[in-house]
mmCIF file of C-alpha atoms and ligand atoms in Angstrom:
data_model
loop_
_atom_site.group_PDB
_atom_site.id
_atom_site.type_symbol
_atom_site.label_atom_id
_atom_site.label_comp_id
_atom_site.label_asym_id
_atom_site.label_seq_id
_atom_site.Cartn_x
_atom_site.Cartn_y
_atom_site.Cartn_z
ATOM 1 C CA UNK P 1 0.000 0.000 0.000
ATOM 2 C CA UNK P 2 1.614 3.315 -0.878
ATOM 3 C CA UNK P 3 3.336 4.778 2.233
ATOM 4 C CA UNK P 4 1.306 8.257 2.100
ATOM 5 C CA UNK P 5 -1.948 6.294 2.002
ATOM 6 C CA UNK P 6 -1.047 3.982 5.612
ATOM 7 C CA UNK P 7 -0.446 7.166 7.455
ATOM 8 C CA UNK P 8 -4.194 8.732 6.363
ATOM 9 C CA UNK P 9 -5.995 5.319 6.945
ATOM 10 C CA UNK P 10 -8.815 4.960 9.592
ATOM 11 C CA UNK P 11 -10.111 1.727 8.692
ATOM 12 C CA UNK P 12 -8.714 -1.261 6.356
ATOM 13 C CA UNK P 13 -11.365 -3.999 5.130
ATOM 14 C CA UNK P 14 -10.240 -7.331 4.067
ATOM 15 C CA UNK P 15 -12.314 -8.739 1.070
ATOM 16 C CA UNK P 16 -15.170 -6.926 -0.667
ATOM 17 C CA UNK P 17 -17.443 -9.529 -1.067
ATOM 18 C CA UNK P 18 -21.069 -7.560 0.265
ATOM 19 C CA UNK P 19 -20.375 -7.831 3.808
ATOM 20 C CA UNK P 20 -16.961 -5.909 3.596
ATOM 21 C CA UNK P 21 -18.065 -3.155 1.121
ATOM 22 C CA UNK P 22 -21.415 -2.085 2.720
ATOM 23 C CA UNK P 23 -19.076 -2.259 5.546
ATOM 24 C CA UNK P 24 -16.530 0.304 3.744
ATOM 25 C CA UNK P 25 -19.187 2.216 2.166
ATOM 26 C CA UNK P 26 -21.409 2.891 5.433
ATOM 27 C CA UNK P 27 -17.938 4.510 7.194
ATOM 28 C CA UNK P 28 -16.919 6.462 3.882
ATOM 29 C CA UNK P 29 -19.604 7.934 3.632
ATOM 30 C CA UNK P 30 -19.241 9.219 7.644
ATOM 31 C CA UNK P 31 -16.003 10.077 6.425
ATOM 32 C CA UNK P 32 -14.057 7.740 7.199
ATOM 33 C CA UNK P 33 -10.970 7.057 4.879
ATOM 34 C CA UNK P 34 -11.162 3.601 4.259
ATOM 35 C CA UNK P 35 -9.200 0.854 2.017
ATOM 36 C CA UNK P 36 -10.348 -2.364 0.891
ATOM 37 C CA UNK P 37 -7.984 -5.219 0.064
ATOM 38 C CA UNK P 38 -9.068 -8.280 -2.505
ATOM 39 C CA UNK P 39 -6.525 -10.923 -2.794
ATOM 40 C CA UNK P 40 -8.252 -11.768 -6.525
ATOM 41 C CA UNK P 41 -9.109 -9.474 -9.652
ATOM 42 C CA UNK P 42 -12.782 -8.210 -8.556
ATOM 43 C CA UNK P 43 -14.601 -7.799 -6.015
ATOM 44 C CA UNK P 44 -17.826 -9.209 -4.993
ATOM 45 C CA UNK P 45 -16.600 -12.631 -3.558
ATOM 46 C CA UNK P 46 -19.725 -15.414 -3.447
ATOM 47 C CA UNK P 47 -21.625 -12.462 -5.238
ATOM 48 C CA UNK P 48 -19.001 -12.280 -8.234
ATOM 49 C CA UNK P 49 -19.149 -13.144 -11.548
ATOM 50 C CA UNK P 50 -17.069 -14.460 -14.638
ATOM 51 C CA UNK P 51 -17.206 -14.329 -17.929
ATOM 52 C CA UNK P 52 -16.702 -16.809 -21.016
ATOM 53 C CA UNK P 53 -17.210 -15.969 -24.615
ATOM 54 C CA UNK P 54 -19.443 -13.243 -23.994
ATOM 55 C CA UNK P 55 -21.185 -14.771 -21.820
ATOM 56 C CA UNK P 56 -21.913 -13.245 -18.173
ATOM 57 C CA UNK P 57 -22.245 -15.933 -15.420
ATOM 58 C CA UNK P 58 -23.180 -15.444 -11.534
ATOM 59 C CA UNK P 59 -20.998 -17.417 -9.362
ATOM 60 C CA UNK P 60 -22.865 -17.449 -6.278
ATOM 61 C CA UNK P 61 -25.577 -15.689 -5.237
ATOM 62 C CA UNK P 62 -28.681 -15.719 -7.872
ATOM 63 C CA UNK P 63 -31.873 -14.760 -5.433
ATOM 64 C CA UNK P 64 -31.385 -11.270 -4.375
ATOM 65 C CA UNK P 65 -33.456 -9.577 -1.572
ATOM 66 C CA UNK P 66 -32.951 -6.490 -0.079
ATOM 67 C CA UNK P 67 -33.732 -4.180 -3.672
ATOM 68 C CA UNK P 68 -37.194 -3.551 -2.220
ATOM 69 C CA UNK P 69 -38.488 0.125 -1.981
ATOM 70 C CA UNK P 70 -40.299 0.185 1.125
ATOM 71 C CA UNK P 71 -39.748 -0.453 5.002
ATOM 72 C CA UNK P 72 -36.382 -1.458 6.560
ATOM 73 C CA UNK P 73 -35.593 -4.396 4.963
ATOM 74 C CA UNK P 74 -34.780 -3.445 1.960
ATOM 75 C CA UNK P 75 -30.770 -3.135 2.799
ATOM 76 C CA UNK P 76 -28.979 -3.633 -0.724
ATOM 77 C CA UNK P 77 -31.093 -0.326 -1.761
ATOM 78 C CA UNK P 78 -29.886 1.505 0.876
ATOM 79 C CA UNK P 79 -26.478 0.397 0.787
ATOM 80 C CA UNK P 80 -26.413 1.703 -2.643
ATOM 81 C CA UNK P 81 -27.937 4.602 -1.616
ATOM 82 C CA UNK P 82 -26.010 5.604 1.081
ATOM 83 C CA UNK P 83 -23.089 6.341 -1.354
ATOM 84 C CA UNK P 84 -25.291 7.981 -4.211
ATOM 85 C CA UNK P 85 -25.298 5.011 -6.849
ATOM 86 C CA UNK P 86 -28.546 3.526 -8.285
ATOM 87 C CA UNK P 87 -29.165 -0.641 -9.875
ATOM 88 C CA UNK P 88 -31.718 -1.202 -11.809
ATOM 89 C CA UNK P 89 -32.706 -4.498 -10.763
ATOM 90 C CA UNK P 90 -35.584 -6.679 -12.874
ATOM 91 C CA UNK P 91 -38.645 -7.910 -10.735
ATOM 92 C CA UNK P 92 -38.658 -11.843 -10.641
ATOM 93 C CA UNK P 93 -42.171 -13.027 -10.856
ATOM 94 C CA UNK P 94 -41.425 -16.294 -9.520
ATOM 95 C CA UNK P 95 -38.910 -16.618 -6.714
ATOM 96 C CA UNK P 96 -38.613 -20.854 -7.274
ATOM 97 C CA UNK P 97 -40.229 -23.067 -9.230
ATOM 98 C CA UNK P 98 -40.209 -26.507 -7.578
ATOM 99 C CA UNK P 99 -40.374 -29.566 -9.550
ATOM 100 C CA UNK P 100 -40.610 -32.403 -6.591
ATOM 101 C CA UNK P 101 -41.848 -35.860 -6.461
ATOM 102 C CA UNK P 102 -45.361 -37.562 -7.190
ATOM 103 C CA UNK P 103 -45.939 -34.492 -9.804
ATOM 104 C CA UNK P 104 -46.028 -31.441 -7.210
ATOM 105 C CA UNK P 105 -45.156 -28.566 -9.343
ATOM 106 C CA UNK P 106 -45.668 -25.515 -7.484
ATOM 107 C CA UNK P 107 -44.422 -21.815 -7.573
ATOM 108 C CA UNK P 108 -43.850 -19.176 -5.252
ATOM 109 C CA UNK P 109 -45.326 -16.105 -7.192
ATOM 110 C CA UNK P 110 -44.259 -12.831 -6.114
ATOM 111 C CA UNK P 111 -47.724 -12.298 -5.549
ATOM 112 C CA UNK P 112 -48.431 -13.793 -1.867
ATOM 113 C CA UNK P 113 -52.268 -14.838 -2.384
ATOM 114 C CA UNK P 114 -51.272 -16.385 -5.619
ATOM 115 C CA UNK P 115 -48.811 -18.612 -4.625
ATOM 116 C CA UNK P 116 -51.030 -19.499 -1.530
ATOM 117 C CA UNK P 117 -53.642 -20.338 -3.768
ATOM 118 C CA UNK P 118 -52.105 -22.605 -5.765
ATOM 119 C CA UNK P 119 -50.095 -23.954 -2.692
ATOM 120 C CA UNK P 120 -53.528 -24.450 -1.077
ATOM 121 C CA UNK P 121 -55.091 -26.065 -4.528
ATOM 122 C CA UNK P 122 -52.262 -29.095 -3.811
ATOM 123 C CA UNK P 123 -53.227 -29.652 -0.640
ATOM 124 C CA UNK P 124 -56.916 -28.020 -0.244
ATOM 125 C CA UNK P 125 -57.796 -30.386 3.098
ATOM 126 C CA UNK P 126 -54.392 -28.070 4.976
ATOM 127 C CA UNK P 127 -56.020 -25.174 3.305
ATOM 128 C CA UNK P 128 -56.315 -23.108 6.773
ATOM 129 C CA UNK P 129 -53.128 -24.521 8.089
ATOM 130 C CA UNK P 130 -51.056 -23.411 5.247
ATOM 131 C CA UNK P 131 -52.876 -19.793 5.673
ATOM 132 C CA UNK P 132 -51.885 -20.186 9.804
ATOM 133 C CA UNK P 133 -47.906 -20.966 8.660
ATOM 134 C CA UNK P 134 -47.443 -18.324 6.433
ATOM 135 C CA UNK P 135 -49.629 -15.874 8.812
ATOM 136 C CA UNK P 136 -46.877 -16.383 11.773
ATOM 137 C CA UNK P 137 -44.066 -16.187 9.331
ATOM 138 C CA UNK P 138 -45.576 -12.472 8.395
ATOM 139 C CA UNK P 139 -45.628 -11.751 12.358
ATOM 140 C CA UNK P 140 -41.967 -12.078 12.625
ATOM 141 C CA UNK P 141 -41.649 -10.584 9.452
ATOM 142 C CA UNK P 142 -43.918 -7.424 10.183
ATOM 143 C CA UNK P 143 -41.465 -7.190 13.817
ATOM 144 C CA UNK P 144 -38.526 -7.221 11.603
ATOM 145 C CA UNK P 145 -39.844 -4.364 9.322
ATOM 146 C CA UNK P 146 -41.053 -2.318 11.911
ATOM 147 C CA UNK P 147 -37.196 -1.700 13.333
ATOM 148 C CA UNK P 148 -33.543 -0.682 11.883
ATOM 149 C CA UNK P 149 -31.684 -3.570 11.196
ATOM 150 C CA UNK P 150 -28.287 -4.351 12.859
ATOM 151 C CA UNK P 151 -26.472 -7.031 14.491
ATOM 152 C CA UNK P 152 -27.914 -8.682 16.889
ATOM 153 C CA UNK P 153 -24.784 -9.649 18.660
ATOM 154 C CA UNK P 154 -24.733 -5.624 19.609
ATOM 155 C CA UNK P 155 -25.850 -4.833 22.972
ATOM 156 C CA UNK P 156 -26.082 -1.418 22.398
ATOM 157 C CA UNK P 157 -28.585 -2.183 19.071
ATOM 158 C CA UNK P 158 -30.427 -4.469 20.653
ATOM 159 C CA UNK P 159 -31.308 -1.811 24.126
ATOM 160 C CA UNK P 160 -32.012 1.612 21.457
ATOM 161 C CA UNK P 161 -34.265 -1.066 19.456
ATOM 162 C CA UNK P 162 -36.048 -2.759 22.061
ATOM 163 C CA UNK P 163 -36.830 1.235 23.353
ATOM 164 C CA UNK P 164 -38.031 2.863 20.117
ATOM 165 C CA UNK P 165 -39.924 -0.690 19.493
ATOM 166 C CA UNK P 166 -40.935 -2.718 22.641
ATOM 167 C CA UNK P 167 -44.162 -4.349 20.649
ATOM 168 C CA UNK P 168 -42.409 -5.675 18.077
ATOM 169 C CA UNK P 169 -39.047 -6.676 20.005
ATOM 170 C CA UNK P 170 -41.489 -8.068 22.460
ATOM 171 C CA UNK P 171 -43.509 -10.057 19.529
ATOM 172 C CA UNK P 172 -39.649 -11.625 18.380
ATOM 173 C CA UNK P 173 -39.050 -12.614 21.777
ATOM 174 C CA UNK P 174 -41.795 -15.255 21.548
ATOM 175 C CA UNK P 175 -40.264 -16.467 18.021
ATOM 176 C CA UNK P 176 -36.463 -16.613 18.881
ATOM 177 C CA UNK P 177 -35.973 -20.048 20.144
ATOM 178 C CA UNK P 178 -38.379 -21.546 17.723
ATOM 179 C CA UNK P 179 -37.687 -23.665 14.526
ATOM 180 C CA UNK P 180 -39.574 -23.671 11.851
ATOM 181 C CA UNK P 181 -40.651 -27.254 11.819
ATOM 182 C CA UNK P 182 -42.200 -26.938 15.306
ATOM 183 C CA UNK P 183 -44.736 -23.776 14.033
ATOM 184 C CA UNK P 184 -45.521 -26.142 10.584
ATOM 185 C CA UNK P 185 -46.506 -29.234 12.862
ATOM 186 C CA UNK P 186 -49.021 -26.945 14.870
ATOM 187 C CA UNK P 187 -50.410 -25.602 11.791
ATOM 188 C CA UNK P 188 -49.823 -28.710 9.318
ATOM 189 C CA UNK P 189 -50.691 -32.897 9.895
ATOM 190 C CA UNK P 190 -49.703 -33.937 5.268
ATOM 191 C CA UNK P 191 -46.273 -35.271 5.773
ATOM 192 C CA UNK P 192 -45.781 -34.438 1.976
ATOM 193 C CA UNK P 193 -46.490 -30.853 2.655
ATOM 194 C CA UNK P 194 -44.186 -30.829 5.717
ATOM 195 C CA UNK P 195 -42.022 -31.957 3.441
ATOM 196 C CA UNK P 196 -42.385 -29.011 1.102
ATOM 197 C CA UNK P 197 -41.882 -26.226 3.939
ATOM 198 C CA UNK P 198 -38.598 -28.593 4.428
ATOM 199 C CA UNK P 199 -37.602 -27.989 0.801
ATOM 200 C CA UNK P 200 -38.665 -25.003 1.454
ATOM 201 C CA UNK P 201 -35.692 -23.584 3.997
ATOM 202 C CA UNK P 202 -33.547 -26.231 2.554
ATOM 203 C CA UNK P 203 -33.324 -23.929 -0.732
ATOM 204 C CA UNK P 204 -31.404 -21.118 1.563
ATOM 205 C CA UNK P 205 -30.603 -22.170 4.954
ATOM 206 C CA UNK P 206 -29.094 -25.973 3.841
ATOM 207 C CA UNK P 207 -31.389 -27.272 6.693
ATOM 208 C CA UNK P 208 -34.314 -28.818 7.430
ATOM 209 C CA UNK P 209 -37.274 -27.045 8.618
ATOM 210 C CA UNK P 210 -36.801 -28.479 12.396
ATOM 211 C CA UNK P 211 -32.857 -26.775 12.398
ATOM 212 C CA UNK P 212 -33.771 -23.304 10.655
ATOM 213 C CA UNK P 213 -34.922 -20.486 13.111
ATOM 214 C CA UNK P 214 -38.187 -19.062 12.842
ATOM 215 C CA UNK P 215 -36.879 -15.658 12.943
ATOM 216 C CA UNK P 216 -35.095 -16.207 9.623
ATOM 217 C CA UNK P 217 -37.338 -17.794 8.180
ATOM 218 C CA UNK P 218 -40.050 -15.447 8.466
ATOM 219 C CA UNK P 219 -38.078 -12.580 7.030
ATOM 220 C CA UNK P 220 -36.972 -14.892 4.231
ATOM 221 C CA UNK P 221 -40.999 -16.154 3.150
ATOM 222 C CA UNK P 222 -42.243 -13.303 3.898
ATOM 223 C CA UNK P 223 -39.717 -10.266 2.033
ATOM 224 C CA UNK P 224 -40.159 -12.277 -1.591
ATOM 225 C CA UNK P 225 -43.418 -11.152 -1.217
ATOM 226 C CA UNK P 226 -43.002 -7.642 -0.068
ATOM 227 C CA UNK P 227 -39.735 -6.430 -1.035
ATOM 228 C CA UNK P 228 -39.936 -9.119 -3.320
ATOM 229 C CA UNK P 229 -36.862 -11.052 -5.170
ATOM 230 C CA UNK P 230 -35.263 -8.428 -7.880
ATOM 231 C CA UNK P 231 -32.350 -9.284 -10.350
ATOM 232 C CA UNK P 232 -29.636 -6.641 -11.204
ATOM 233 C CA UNK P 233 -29.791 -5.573 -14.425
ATOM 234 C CA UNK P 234 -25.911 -6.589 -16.111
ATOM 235 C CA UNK P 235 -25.596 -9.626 -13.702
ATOM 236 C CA UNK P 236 -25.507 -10.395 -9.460
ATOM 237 C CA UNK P 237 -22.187 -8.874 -9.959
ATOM 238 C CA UNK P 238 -23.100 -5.043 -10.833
ATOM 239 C CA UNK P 239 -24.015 -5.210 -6.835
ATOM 240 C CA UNK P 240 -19.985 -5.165 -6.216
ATOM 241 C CA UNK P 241 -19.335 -3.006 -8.826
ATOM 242 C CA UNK P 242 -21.978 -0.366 -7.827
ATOM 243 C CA UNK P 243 -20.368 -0.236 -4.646
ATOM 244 C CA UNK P 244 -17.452 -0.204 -5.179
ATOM 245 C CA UNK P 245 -18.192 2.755 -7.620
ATOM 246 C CA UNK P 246 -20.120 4.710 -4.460
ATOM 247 C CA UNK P 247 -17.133 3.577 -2.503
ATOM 248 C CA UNK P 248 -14.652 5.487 -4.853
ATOM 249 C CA UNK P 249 -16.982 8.550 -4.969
ATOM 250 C CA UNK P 250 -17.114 8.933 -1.060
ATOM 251 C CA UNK P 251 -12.855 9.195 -1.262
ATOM 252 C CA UNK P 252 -12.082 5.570 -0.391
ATOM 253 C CA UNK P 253 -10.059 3.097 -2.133
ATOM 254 C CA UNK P 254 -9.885 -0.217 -2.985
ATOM 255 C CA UNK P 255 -6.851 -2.834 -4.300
ATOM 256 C CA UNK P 256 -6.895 -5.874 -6.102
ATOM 257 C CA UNK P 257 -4.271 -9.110 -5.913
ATOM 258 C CA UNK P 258 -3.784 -7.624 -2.705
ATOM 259 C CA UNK P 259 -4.196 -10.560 -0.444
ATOM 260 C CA UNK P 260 -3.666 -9.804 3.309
ATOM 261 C CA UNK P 261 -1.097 -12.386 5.008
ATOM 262 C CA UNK P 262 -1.141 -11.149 8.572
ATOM 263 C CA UNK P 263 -2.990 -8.177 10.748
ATOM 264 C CA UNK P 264 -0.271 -6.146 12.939
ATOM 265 C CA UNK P 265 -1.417 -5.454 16.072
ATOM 266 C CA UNK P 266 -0.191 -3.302 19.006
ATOM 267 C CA UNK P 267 -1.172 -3.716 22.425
ATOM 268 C CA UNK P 268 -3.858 -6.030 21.431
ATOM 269 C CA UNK P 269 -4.898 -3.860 19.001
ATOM 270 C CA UNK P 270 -5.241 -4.164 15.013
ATOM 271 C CA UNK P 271 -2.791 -1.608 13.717
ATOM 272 C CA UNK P 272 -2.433 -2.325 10.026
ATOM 273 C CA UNK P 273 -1.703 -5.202 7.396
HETATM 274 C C1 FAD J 1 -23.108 -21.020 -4.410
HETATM 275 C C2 FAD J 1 -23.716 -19.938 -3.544
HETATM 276 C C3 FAD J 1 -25.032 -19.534 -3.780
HETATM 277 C C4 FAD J 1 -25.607 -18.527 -2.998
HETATM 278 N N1 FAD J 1 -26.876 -18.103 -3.279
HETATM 279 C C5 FAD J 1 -27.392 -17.043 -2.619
HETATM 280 C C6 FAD J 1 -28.623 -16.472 -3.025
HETATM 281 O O1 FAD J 1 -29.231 -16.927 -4.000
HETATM 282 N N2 FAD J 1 -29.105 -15.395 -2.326
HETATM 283 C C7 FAD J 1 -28.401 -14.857 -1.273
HETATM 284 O O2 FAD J 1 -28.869 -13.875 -0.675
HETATM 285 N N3 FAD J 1 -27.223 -15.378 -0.877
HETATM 286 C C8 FAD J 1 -26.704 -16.434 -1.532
HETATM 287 N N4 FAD J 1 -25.484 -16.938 -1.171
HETATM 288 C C9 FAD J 1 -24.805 -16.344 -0.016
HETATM 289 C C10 FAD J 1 -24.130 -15.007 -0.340
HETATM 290 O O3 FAD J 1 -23.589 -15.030 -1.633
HETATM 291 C C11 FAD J 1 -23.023 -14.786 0.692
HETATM 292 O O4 FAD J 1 -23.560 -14.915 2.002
HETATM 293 C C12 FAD J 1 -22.404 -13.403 0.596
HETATM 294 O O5 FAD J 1 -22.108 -13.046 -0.744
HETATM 295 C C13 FAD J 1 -21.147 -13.420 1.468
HETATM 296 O O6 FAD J 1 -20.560 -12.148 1.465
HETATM 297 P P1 FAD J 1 -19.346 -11.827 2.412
HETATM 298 O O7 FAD J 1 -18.969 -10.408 2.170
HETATM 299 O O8 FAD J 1 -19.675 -12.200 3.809
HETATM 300 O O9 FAD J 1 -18.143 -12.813 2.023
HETATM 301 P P2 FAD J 1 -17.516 -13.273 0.626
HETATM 302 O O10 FAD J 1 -18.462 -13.106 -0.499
HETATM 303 O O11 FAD J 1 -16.929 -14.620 0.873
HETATM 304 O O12 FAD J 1 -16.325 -12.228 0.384
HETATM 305 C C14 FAD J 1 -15.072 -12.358 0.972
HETATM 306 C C15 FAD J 1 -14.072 -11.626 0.087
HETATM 307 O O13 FAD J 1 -12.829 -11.560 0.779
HETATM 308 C C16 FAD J 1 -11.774 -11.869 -0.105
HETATM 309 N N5 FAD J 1 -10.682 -12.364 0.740
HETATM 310 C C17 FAD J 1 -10.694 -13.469 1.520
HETATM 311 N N6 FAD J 1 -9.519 -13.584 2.179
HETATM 312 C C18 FAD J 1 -8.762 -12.517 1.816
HETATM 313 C C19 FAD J 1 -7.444 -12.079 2.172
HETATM 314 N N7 FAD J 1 -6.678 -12.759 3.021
HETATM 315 N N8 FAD J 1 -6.984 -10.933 1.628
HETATM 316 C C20 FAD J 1 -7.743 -10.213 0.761
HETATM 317 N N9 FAD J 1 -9.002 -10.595 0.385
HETATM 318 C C21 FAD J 1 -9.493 -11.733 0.906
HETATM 319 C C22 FAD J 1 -12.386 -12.908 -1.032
HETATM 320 O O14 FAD J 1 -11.668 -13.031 -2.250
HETATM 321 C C23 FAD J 1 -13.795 -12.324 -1.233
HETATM 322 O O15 FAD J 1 -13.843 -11.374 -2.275
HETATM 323 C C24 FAD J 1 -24.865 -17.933 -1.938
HETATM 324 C C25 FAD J 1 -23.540 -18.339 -1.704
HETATM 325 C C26 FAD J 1 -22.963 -19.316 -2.507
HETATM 326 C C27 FAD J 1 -21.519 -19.705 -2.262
#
């Protein structure tokens, strides 16, 4: 890194994959000087891209929330907008399309009573359980929406939050040690459709419906209906490049084939790379 450039540094971010450039881009644009180090040729990281004979491909990530235009989930649209860029991003009228065994072929239509209308034309006898599933995964959802969205490891978030919000922190509290299989088998007897809401949090949480939290999973079935599921226009990898383009604009930097080997630290604390 050039030796005027360490002395002016406030913060250094290894790897701009999405995490680490809304990361960089939320403190540039407090004005923080900030430099971002990518040990390969782009950024973007499980949200990159490549590109073969023309051809764009997405490497990673495909199903993009967080390009809604309303409440507080939508985070990639304020991201963006925190550092004055703009994506247009394509609506997706069908999040998945499932093609499972004994002929179920079913899709999630960005439209929520469509999709529970067809989901409840499969299995019309769970009819009103299916309605009382997806009706508690809105709950958490509309407790989500309600408040800013942080970590909640942060002590700090989590007091503010539960102040400016105690009715929906307090409606969470009743969610947050429950899995999603135990709310489907109070709402739900067909072991095929149990089934279903299992491929249903398999698709992004690689579990089974007993080992995915409720709290995720109502943001996650209830947002591609609201914020709804919207594709970058140019390929999941303009999301990287956008940033990095409101990154640049707000005076910070970024490197490539800059891989970082080791973190210095003094007295416990991280120094430099
Ligand atoms: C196959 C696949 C499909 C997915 N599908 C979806 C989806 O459809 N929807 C969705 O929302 N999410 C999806 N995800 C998850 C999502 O892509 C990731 O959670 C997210 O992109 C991770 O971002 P990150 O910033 O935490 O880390 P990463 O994307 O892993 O970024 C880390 C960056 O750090 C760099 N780096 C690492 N070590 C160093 C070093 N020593 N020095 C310098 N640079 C370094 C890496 O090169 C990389 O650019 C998918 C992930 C995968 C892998």
């Amino acid at each position: 890194m050039p030796g005027s450039l360490s002395q002016t540094l406030d913060v250094i971010v290894i790897g701009p994959g999405i995490g680490g450039l809304v990361t960089a881009t939320q403190l540039a644009a407090k004005g923080a000087q900030v430099l971002v180090l990518e040990r390969y040729l782009i950024p973007g990281g499980s949200a990159g891209y490549f590109e073969r004979n023309g051809y764009r491909f997405d490497v990673g990530a495909s199903m993009i929330f967080g390009f809604g235009r309303r409440g507080t989930t939508n985070l990639l649209t304020r991201a963006l907008e925190a550092v004055n860029v703009r994506l247009e991003t394509l609506p997706d009228p069908v999040q998945i399309h499932y093609h499972l065994p004994n002929q179920l072929e079913l899709k999630v239509h960005r439209d929520y009573k469509q999709f529970i209308n067809e989901l409840s034309a499969k299995f019309p006898h769970e009819r009103e359980g299916i309605r009382r599933f997806y009706d508690e995964c809105w709950k958490v959802f509309n407790c989500l929406n309600a408040m800013e969205l942080l970590s909640l490891e942060e002590p700090r978030y989590l007091t503010r939050v539960f102040f400016q919000h105690p009715f929906a922190c307090l409606g969470l509290v009743k969610y947050l040690p429950q899995n999603v299989g135990d709310i489907a088998r109070q709402h739900i007897k067909d072991p095929e459709l149990l089934k279903f809401i299992d491929i249903e949090c398999y698709c992004w949480s690689v579990v089974p419906a007993e080992m995915t939290p409720m709290i995720n999973a109502g943001m996650v079935f209830s947002d591609r209906h609201y914020g709804g599921i919207n594709y970058p226009k140019g390929g999941v990898g303009q999301i990287a490049q956008k940033l990095v383009e409101g990154l640049e604009k707000a005076g910070g930097h970024i490197e490539y084939q800059a891989r970082v080997t080791q973190i210095l630290l003094e007295n416990g604390k991280a120094v430099g790379v």
